[in-house]
Amino acid sequence: MKLALVGVGDAGTRIVDHFVRREQATGRSITTGNILVFNTDDRVFEDTRTIPEERRVLLGDTHSAVKRRPDSADVSASAEGKGGDADRVHTGTHADTIDSYGVGGDPDVGATVAEADLPEIRRALDQIDETEVAATMLVAGLGGGTGSGVGSVLLEELNAIYETPVYVLGALPSTTEPDRRALTAARGIRTLVPLADATFLVDNEEWRHGTDSVAARHNNINEAIVTRLLALFGAGERDPEAISEMRVDSADLSRTLEVGGVATIGYATHELDRDDNDLFARLLQLLGLSNDTDDGGVDAATIKRLIRQALESKLTLPCAVTSADRVLLILSGPPDTISRKGFETGRYLLEEETTTVEVLAGDEPVSGATEITATVVLSNVTDIPRIDEIQRQAVSMHSLSTTDDHDTAGGSDSDLGDDEREDEVDPDRVLTDDTAGGEDDGDVDENDGSEVDNTNKHNAADSSVEAFDGETDHSFDFEAERDG
């Protein structure tokens, strides 16, 4: 599937850059240059390798609420004077930190800045040729002020101007990050999921190792994410001329994701061990001198085991697989190695394990590949413990923030005034059904009609949000949660 990528914030920029690098290295042409990255702090732009300067958009350059980064000499002098890193502000009880530059982790400021810069955003989006792609993906870290705040405005804009599907890839904060990121992520989930045609969430808590911080694992986590995205959206783009009886195509992926909601990806590989006997056996098969036409390369048991490994692998977002509405299986590898019997057996396995008959399956023939990969997509999953945990953490964070506000009403214990308090947010602006995609995720009055125009497009997504809220729907109503 041809895919345009729009990165937002530091995480979004890094992932898009990593995606394009891997795309080029593997010979897959997915984005065809249709990439953009937006940020309110340009430091991460300096580290990108594949994103042209004209595709990097700095927002809030003249906005009074955006804190610009001084040059390195000034930062070093300031840090020495204060006995610490002037780039960071420490919040919460964890060791990780929130960068004080850009919008300082505040999604409300991020949304305000994006609204003010909508003309520039629209000019930048003109660089994407929608006729060349089948879908667009917004990529962002949901715990960040730019990713969640600017991202919500961008998503509304993309929905308003594009007829093709708009997906979201959102990274969730880990438990080592400040508590305030959980509140931002909870609001981001509640805002973005109903607006997107499907949302792929990545749990940084699951993907970091041991006591490592997310920052220490950026490259490894991004590599894992990109590998799975390429296996999914790149199916068929690497060797389009290869012959296949069950080739997976963009229609299969669109059908799997059209139910909306949250999606997750499993992935597993099987290294091929090809000796001379294997080559001779395949030659006989090609010449029609062998009766072993069903299991010519890898036996059915191995293929079935590989599919099970993908389903039981570390998902991008851990969940109960039985809560998925639809499933897509992609087997990629040399066309003569994939057992048709194993393929069908694996498909039945997915039906049994996920308890849904909505299982699509296809292959991606790749001549000369040294491994077989199985990619499993679970669409509209609803039993997601990590989201429940983030909601509870957000409720607690909001409760503490409200208590602190009462204690410091006179301002004696705070350096910020009532209108400037960083941690004071009104989650009801975003975390209710009435305002999902509304006031806090952009306040873009001229685009409010886009939700009406796209009612059918988002009906499934709206229902899936109600589903994954489940019994914890009140978690988004912070006042009700505290009173209960």
Coordinates of C-alpha atoms in Angstrom, one line a residue:
M1 CA 0.0 0.0 0.0
K2 CA 1.4 3.4 -0.9
L3 CA 1.4 5.5 2.2
A4 CA 2.1 9.1 3.0
L5 CA 3.7 9.7 6.4
V6 CA 3.2 12.8 8.5
G7 CA 5.3 12.9 11.6
V8 CA 4.5 15.2 14.6
G9 CA 6.9 16.1 17.4
D10 CA 10.2 14.4 18.3
A11 CA 8.9 10.8 18.3
G12 CA 7.0 11.3 15.1
T13 CA 10.0 12.9 13.3
R14 CA 12.4 10.1 14.4
I15 CA 10.0 7.3 13.3
V16 CA 9.3 8.8 9.9
D17 CA 13.1 9.3 9.3
H18 CA 13.7 5.7 10.4
F19 CA 10.9 4.4 8.2
V20 CA 12.3 6.1 5.1
R21 CA 15.8 4.8 5.8
R22 CA 14.5 1.2 6.1
E23 CA 12.3 1.7 3.1
Q24 CA 15.3 2.6 1.0
A25 CA 17.5 -0.2 2.5
T26 CA 14.9 -2.9 1.8
G27 CA 14.0 -1.7 -1.7
R28 CA 10.4 -1.1 -0.9
S29 CA 8.8 2.0 -2.5
I30 CA 5.9 2.9 -0.1
T31 CA 6.0 6.6 0.6
T32 CA 7.4 7.7 -2.8
G33 CA 8.7 10.9 -1.2
N34 CA 5.3 11.8 0.3
I35 CA 6.6 12.6 3.8
L36 CA 6.3 15.6 6.1
V37 CA 7.4 16.3 9.7
F38 CA 6.1 19.0 12.0
N39 CA 7.5 20.2 15.3
T40 CA 7.6 23.1 17.7
D41 CA 11.3 22.6 18.5
D42 CA 13.7 22.1 15.6
R43 CA 16.5 20.3 17.6
V44 CA 15.4 16.8 16.4
F45 CA 15.4 18.0 12.7
E46 CA 19.2 18.2 12.9
D47 CA 19.4 14.4 13.6
T48 CA 17.3 13.4 10.6
R49 CA 19.1 11.7 7.7
T50 CA 16.4 11.2 5.0
I51 CA 13.9 14.1 5.4
P52 CA 14.6 17.0 3.0
E53 CA 14.7 20.5 4.6
E54 CA 11.6 21.6 2.7
R55 CA 9.7 18.7 4.3
R56 CA 10.5 19.8 7.9
V57 CA 8.0 22.3 9.2
L58 CA 8.7 24.4 12.3
L59 CA 5.5 25.6 14.0
G60 CA 5.1 28.4 16.5
D61 CA 8.2 30.3 15.4
T62 CA 6.7 33.6 16.5
H63 CA 4.2 32.3 19.0
S64 CA 4.7 33.8 22.5
A65 CA 3.8 30.5 24.3
V66 CA 6.6 28.6 22.4
K67 CA 9.9 28.6 24.1
R68 CA 12.8 28.7 21.7
R69 CA 16.0 26.8 22.4
P70 CA 19.1 29.0 22.9
D71 CA 22.3 28.2 21.2
S72 CA 24.5 25.5 22.8
A73 CA 26.9 27.9 24.5
D74 CA 24.1 29.7 26.3
V75 CA 22.6 26.4 27.4
S76 CA 25.9 25.1 28.8
A77 CA 26.5 28.3 30.8
S78 CA 22.9 28.3 32.2
A79 CA 23.2 24.6 33.2
E80 CA 26.5 25.2 35.0
G81 CA 25.0 28.2 36.9
K82 CA 22.0 26.1 38.0
G83 CA 23.9 22.9 38.7
G84 CA 21.9 20.9 36.2
D85 CA 20.6 20.4 32.7
A86 CA 18.9 23.6 31.6
D87 CA 17.2 21.8 28.8
R88 CA 15.0 19.7 31.2
V89 CA 12.4 20.2 33.8
H90 CA 11.8 17.4 36.3
T91 CA 8.2 16.5 37.1
G92 CA 6.5 13.6 38.8
T93 CA 8.3 10.9 40.7
H94 CA 10.3 9.3 37.8
A95 CA 13.8 9.9 36.5
D96 CA 12.7 10.7 33.0
T97 CA 12.0 14.3 32.1
I98 CA 9.9 16.6 30.0
D99 CA 11.7 19.0 27.7
S100 CA 10.9 22.6 28.5
Y101 CA 11.4 23.9 25.0
G102 CA 8.8 24.0 22.2
V103 CA 5.4 23.8 23.9
G104 CA 6.9 22.3 27.1
G105 CA 4.8 19.2 27.0
D106 CA 1.5 21.1 27.1
P107 CA -1.1 19.8 24.5
D108 CA -3.3 22.8 25.0
V109 CA -0.5 25.1 23.9
G110 CA 0.3 22.6 21.0
A111 CA -3.3 22.8 19.7
T112 CA -3.3 26.6 20.0
V113 CA 0.0 26.9 18.1
A114 CA -1.3 24.6 15.4
E115 CA -4.5 26.6 15.0
A116 CA -2.5 29.8 14.6
D117 CA -0.3 28.2 12.0
L118 CA -3.0 26.5 10.0
P119 CA -2.2 28.4 6.8
E120 CA 1.4 27.2 7.0
I121 CA 0.2 23.7 7.8
R122 CA -2.0 23.7 4.7
R123 CA 0.8 24.9 2.5
A124 CA 3.0 22.2 3.7
L125 CA 0.3 19.5 3.2
D126 CA 0.1 20.6 -0.5
Q127 CA 3.5 18.9 -0.9
I128 CA 1.8 15.5 -0.5
D129 CA 0.4 14.1 -3.7
E130 CA -2.7 12.3 -2.5
T131 CA -3.2 10.7 -6.0
E132 CA 0.0 8.7 -5.4
V133 CA -1.0 7.1 -2.1
A134 CA -3.8 4.9 -0.8
A135 CA -3.7 6.3 2.7
T136 CA -2.0 8.7 5.1
M137 CA -0.5 7.9 8.5
L138 CA -0.1 10.5 11.2
V139 CA 2.8 9.5 13.5
A140 CA 3.2 11.0 17.0
G141 CA 4.2 10.4 20.6
L142 CA 0.9 10.7 22.5
G143 CA 2.5 11.7 25.8
G144 CA 4.0 14.9 24.2
G145 CA 2.5 18.3 24.0
T146 CA 3.3 18.6 20.3
G147 CA 2.5 15.1 19.3
S148 CA -0.9 15.1 21.1
G149 CA -1.8 18.8 20.7
V150 CA -0.6 19.6 17.2
G151 CA -1.4 16.1 16.1
S152 CA -5.1 16.5 16.9
V153 CA -5.3 19.6 14.8
L154 CA -3.4 18.0 12.0
L155 CA -5.7 14.9 12.1
E156 CA -8.7 17.1 11.7
E157 CA -7.1 18.9 8.8
L158 CA -6.1 15.6 7.1
N159 CA -9.7 14.3 7.4
A160 CA -11.1 17.5 6.0
I161 CA -8.9 17.5 2.8
Y162 CA -8.3 13.8 2.0
E163 CA -10.7 11.3 0.7
T164 CA -8.4 8.4 1.4
P165 CA -8.1 6.7 4.8
V166 CA -6.1 8.5 7.5
Y167 CA -4.5 6.3 10.1
V168 CA -2.6 7.2 13.3
L169 CA 0.5 5.6 14.8
G170 CA 0.7 6.7 18.4
A171 CA 3.4 5.9 21.0
L172 CA 2.3 5.6 24.6
P173 CA 4.5 6.8 27.4
S174 CA 6.2 4.3 29.7
T175 CA 5.9 4.1 33.5
T176 CA 9.4 5.7 33.9
E177 CA 8.1 8.9 32.3
P178 CA 6.5 11.8 34.2
D179 CA 2.9 11.2 35.3
R180 CA 1.8 14.2 33.3
R181 CA 2.5 12.3 30.1
A182 CA -0.1 9.7 31.1
L183 CA -2.7 12.5 31.4
T184 CA -1.7 13.9 28.0
A185 CA -1.7 10.4 26.4
A186 CA -5.2 9.6 27.9
R187 CA -6.5 12.8 26.4
G188 CA -4.7 12.1 23.1
I189 CA -6.3 8.6 22.9
R190 CA -9.8 10.0 23.5
T191 CA -9.3 12.6 20.9
L192 CA -7.5 10.8 18.1
V193 CA -9.0 7.4 18.0
P194 CA -12.5 8.5 17.1
L195 CA -11.1 10.7 14.3
A196 CA -8.7 8.2 12.7
D197 CA -9.8 5.4 10.4
A198 CA -7.6 3.1 12.5
T199 CA -5.1 3.8 15.3
F200 CA -1.9 1.7 15.8
L201 CA -0.7 2.2 19.3
V202 CA 2.8 1.3 20.5
D203 CA 3.4 0.6 24.2
N204 CA 6.8 2.0 25.1
E205 CA 6.5 0.3 28.5
E206 CA 6.3 -3.1 26.8
W207 CA 9.2 -2.3 24.4
R208 CA 11.8 -0.8 26.7
H209 CA 14.0 -3.4 28.5
G210 CA 14.3 -3.8 32.3
T211 CA 15.3 -0.5 33.9
D212 CA 16.2 1.2 30.6
S213 CA 14.5 4.5 29.9
V214 CA 12.6 5.0 26.7
A215 CA 15.3 7.5 25.6
A216 CA 17.9 4.8 25.9
R217 CA 15.9 2.5 23.7
H218 CA 14.7 4.9 21.0
N219 CA 16.6 3.3 18.1
N220 CA 15.6 -0.3 19.1
I221 CA 12.0 0.6 19.6
N222 CA 11.8 2.5 16.4
E223 CA 13.5 -0.3 14.5
A224 CA 10.8 -2.8 15.9
I225 CA 8.0 -0.4 14.9
V226 CA 9.3 0.2 11.4
T227 CA 10.0 -3.4 10.7
R228 CA 6.4 -4.3 11.5
L229 CA 5.0 -1.3 9.5
L230 CA 7.0 -2.2 6.5
A231 CA 5.9 -5.8 6.7
L232 CA 2.3 -4.7 6.8
F233 CA 2.1 -1.7 4.4
G234 CA 5.0 -2.8 2.2
A235 CA 3.5 -6.2 1.3
G236 CA 3.6 -6.4 -2.5
E237 CA 5.7 -3.3 -3.0
R238 CA 9.1 -5.0 -3.0
D239 CA 8.5 -7.5 -5.9
P240 CA 5.2 -6.5 -7.6
E241 CA 5.9 -8.7 -10.6
A242 CA 6.2 -11.9 -8.6
I243 CA 3.4 -14.5 -9.3
S244 CA 1.2 -15.4 -6.4
E245 CA -2.2 -17.1 -6.0
M246 CA -3.1 -15.3 -2.8
R247 CA -1.3 -12.0 -3.0
V248 CA -2.3 -9.6 -0.3
D249 CA -3.1 -6.1 -1.5
S250 CA -4.2 -2.7 -0.2
A251 CA -7.8 -3.7 -0.4
D252 CA -7.2 -6.5 2.1
L253 CA -5.5 -4.1 4.5
S254 CA -8.2 -1.5 4.0
R255 CA -11.0 -4.0 4.7
T256 CA -9.2 -5.2 7.9
L257 CA -8.8 -1.7 9.2
E258 CA -12.1 -0.2 8.1
V259 CA -13.8 -1.2 11.4
G260 CA -11.7 1.5 13.0
G261 CA -10.6 1.6 16.6
V262 CA -7.2 0.4 17.9
A263 CA -5.0 -2.0 16.0
T264 CA -1.9 -4.0 16.9
I265 CA 0.7 -6.0 15.0
G266 CA 2.4 -9.3 15.7
Y267 CA 5.5 -10.4 13.8
A268 CA 7.7 -13.5 13.6
T269 CA 10.4 -14.9 11.3
H270 CA 11.7 -18.3 10.3
E271 CA 15.2 -18.5 8.8
L272 CA 15.5 -20.7 5.8
D273 CA 18.2 -23.4 5.7
R274 CA 18.7 -24.2 2.0
D275 CA 21.1 -26.9 1.2
D276 CA 21.9 -28.6 -2.1
N277 CA 19.1 -31.3 -1.6
D278 CA 16.6 -28.5 -1.1
L279 CA 17.7 -26.9 -4.4
F280 CA 17.5 -30.2 -6.2
A281 CA 14.0 -31.0 -4.8
R282 CA 12.7 -27.6 -5.9
L283 CA 14.2 -28.0 -9.4
L284 CA 12.4 -31.4 -9.8
Q285 CA 9.2 -29.7 -8.7
L286 CA 9.6 -26.9 -11.2
L287 CA 10.2 -29.5 -14.0
G288 CA 7.1 -31.3 -13.0
L289 CA 9.0 -34.4 -11.9
S290 CA 8.0 -34.3 -8.2
N291 CA 4.6 -35.1 -6.7
D292 CA 5.4 -32.9 -3.6
T293 CA 3.5 -29.9 -4.9
D294 CA 1.8 -29.0 -1.6
D295 CA 4.7 -28.8 0.8
G296 CA 7.6 -28.1 -1.5
G297 CA 9.6 -25.7 0.7
V298 CA 8.7 -25.5 4.3
D299 CA 6.4 -28.0 5.8
A300 CA 2.9 -27.2 7.1
A301 CA 3.8 -27.7 10.7
T302 CA 6.6 -25.1 10.5
I303 CA 4.3 -22.5 8.8
K304 CA 1.6 -23.1 11.4
R305 CA 4.2 -22.8 14.2
L306 CA 5.4 -19.5 12.6
I307 CA 1.9 -18.0 12.5
R308 CA 1.4 -19.0 16.2
Q309 CA 4.7 -17.3 17.1
A310 CA 3.5 -14.1 15.4
L311 CA 0.3 -14.2 17.3
E312 CA 2.0 -14.8 20.6
S313 CA 4.9 -12.5 19.9
K314 CA 5.4 -9.1 21.6
L315 CA 2.5 -7.1 20.0
T316 CA 3.0 -3.4 19.3
L317 CA 0.2 -3.0 21.9
P318 CA -0.4 -6.0 24.1
C319 CA -4.1 -7.0 24.3
A320 CA -6.5 -9.9 24.6
V321 CA -6.4 -11.3 21.1
T322 CA -10.0 -12.6 21.5
S323 CA -11.2 -9.0 21.5
A324 CA -10.2 -8.4 17.9
D325 CA -12.9 -7.8 15.3
R326 CA -10.8 -8.6 12.3
V327 CA -7.5 -10.3 11.6
L328 CA -5.1 -10.1 8.7
L329 CA -2.3 -12.6 8.0
I330 CA 0.6 -11.9 5.7
L331 CA 3.2 -14.5 4.9
S332 CA 6.3 -13.2 3.1
G333 CA 9.1 -15.2 1.6
P334 CA 10.3 -17.1 -1.5
P335 CA 7.2 -18.2 -3.4
D336 CA 8.3 -21.8 -3.5
T337 CA 8.7 -22.2 0.2
I338 CA 5.3 -21.3 1.6
S339 CA 3.2 -24.4 2.2
R340 CA -0.4 -23.9 1.0
K341 CA -1.5 -26.5 3.5
G342 CA 0.4 -24.7 6.3
F343 CA -1.1 -21.4 5.1
E344 CA -4.7 -22.7 5.5
T345 CA -3.9 -24.5 8.7
G346 CA -2.5 -21.3 10.1
R347 CA -5.6 -19.4 9.1
Y348 CA -7.8 -21.8 10.9
L349 CA -5.5 -21.4 13.9
L350 CA -6.1 -17.6 13.9
E351 CA -9.8 -18.1 13.7
E352 CA -9.7 -20.4 16.7
E353 CA -7.4 -18.3 18.8
T354 CA -9.1 -14.9 18.1
T355 CA -12.6 -16.3 18.1
T356 CA -13.5 -14.4 14.9
V357 CA -14.2 -15.7 11.4
E358 CA -13.2 -12.3 10.0
V359 CA -9.7 -13.5 9.1
L360 CA -8.1 -12.5 5.8
A361 CA -4.9 -14.0 4.6
G362 CA -2.4 -13.5 1.8
D363 CA 1.2 -13.8 0.8
E364 CA 4.0 -11.6 -0.4
P365 CA 6.3 -13.6 -2.7
V366 CA 9.9 -12.3 -2.4
S367 CA 12.4 -14.1 -4.7
G368 CA 15.7 -14.7 -3.1
A369 CA 14.6 -14.0 0.5
T370 CA 16.4 -15.9 3.2
E371 CA 13.6 -16.0 5.6
I372 CA 9.8 -16.4 5.9
T373 CA 8.0 -13.8 7.9
A374 CA 4.5 -13.9 9.4
T375 CA 2.7 -10.6 10.1
V376 CA -0.6 -10.6 12.0
V377 CA -2.8 -7.6 12.3
L378 CA -5.5 -7.5 15.0
S379 CA -8.0 -4.8 14.2
N380 CA -10.4 -3.0 16.6
V381 CA -9.1 -4.7 19.8
T382 CA -10.9 -3.7 22.9
D383 CA -9.4 -5.5 25.9
I384 CA -6.2 -3.5 26.4
P385 CA -4.8 -3.4 30.0
R386 CA -2.3 -0.7 29.2
I387 CA -4.9 1.8 28.2
D388 CA -6.9 1.1 31.4
E389 CA -3.7 1.7 33.4
I390 CA -3.0 5.0 31.6
Q391 CA -6.6 6.1 32.3
R392 CA -6.3 5.3 36.0
Q393 CA -2.9 7.1 36.1
A394 CA -4.5 10.1 34.4
V395 CA -7.3 10.2 36.9
S396 CA -4.9 10.2 39.7
M397 CA -2.7 12.9 38.1
H398 CA -5.7 15.1 37.6
S399 CA -6.9 14.6 41.2
L400 CA -3.5 15.6 42.5
S401 CA -3.4 18.6 40.2
T402 CA -6.8 19.8 41.3
T403 CA -5.8 19.4 45.0
D404 CA -2.6 21.4 44.4
D405 CA -4.7 24.1 42.6
H406 CA -6.9 24.5 45.7
D407 CA -3.9 24.5 48.0
T408 CA -2.1 27.2 46.0
A409 CA -5.1 29.3 45.1
G410 CA -3.3 32.4 46.5
G411 CA -0.3 31.7 44.3
S412 CA 2.2 31.6 47.1
D413 CA 3.3 28.0 46.3
S414 CA 3.4 28.3 42.6
D415 CA 5.5 30.3 40.1
L416 CA 2.6 30.2 37.6
G417 CA -0.6 32.2 37.6
D418 CA -4.0 30.7 37.2
D419 CA -3.9 31.0 33.4
E420 CA -0.4 29.7 33.1
R421 CA -0.3 26.7 35.4
E422 CA 1.3 23.9 33.4
D423 CA -0.4 21.0 35.0
E424 CA -3.9 22.5 35.2
V425 CA -6.0 21.1 32.4
D426 CA -9.6 20.7 31.7
P427 CA -9.8 17.1 30.6
D428 CA -13.6 17.3 30.0
R429 CA -12.8 19.5 27.0
V430 CA -11.3 16.4 25.3
L431 CA -12.2 13.4 27.3
T432 CA -15.9 13.3 26.6
D433 CA -18.0 12.2 23.7
D434 CA -19.2 15.7 23.1
T435 CA -15.7 17.1 22.5
A436 CA -13.8 14.2 20.9
G437 CA -12.3 15.9 17.9
G438 CA -13.7 19.2 19.0
E439 CA -12.6 22.1 21.2
D440 CA -9.3 20.9 22.7
D441 CA -8.1 18.9 19.7
G442 CA -8.0 21.9 17.6
D443 CA -10.8 24.4 18.1
V444 CA -10.8 24.6 14.3
D445 CA -14.3 26.1 13.8
E446 CA -14.0 26.1 10.0
N447 CA -13.3 22.4 10.0
D448 CA -16.0 21.4 12.5
G449 CA -18.1 20.4 9.5
S450 CA -15.6 17.7 8.5
E451 CA -16.9 15.5 11.2
V452 CA -20.4 15.7 9.7
D453 CA -19.0 15.1 6.2
N454 CA -17.2 12.1 7.4
T455 CA -19.9 10.6 9.6
N456 CA -19.9 7.3 7.9
K457 CA -16.1 7.2 7.8
H458 CA -15.9 7.4 11.6
N459 CA -19.0 5.6 12.8
A460 CA -17.0 2.4 13.4
A461 CA -14.2 4.3 15.1
D462 CA -16.7 6.0 17.4
S463 CA -18.3 2.7 18.4
S464 CA -14.9 1.1 19.0
V465 CA -13.9 3.8 21.5
E466 CA -17.0 3.1 23.5
A467 CA -16.0 -0.5 23.4
F468 CA -12.5 -0.1 24.6
D469 CA -13.7 2.2 27.3
G470 CA -15.9 -0.7 28.5
E471 CA -16.5 -0.6 32.2
T472 CA -13.9 2.1 32.7
D473 CA -15.7 4.6 30.5
H474 CA -16.0 6.9 33.6
S475 CA -12.2 7.0 33.7
F476 CA -12.4 9.8 31.2
D477 CA -14.8 11.7 33.4
F478 CA -12.3 12.7 36.1
E479 CA -14.8 14.3 38.4
A480 CA -17.1 11.3 38.3
E481 CA -14.1 9.0 39.0
R482 CA -13.1 10.9 42.1
D483 CA -16.7 11.3 43.4
G484 CA -17.2 7.6 42.9

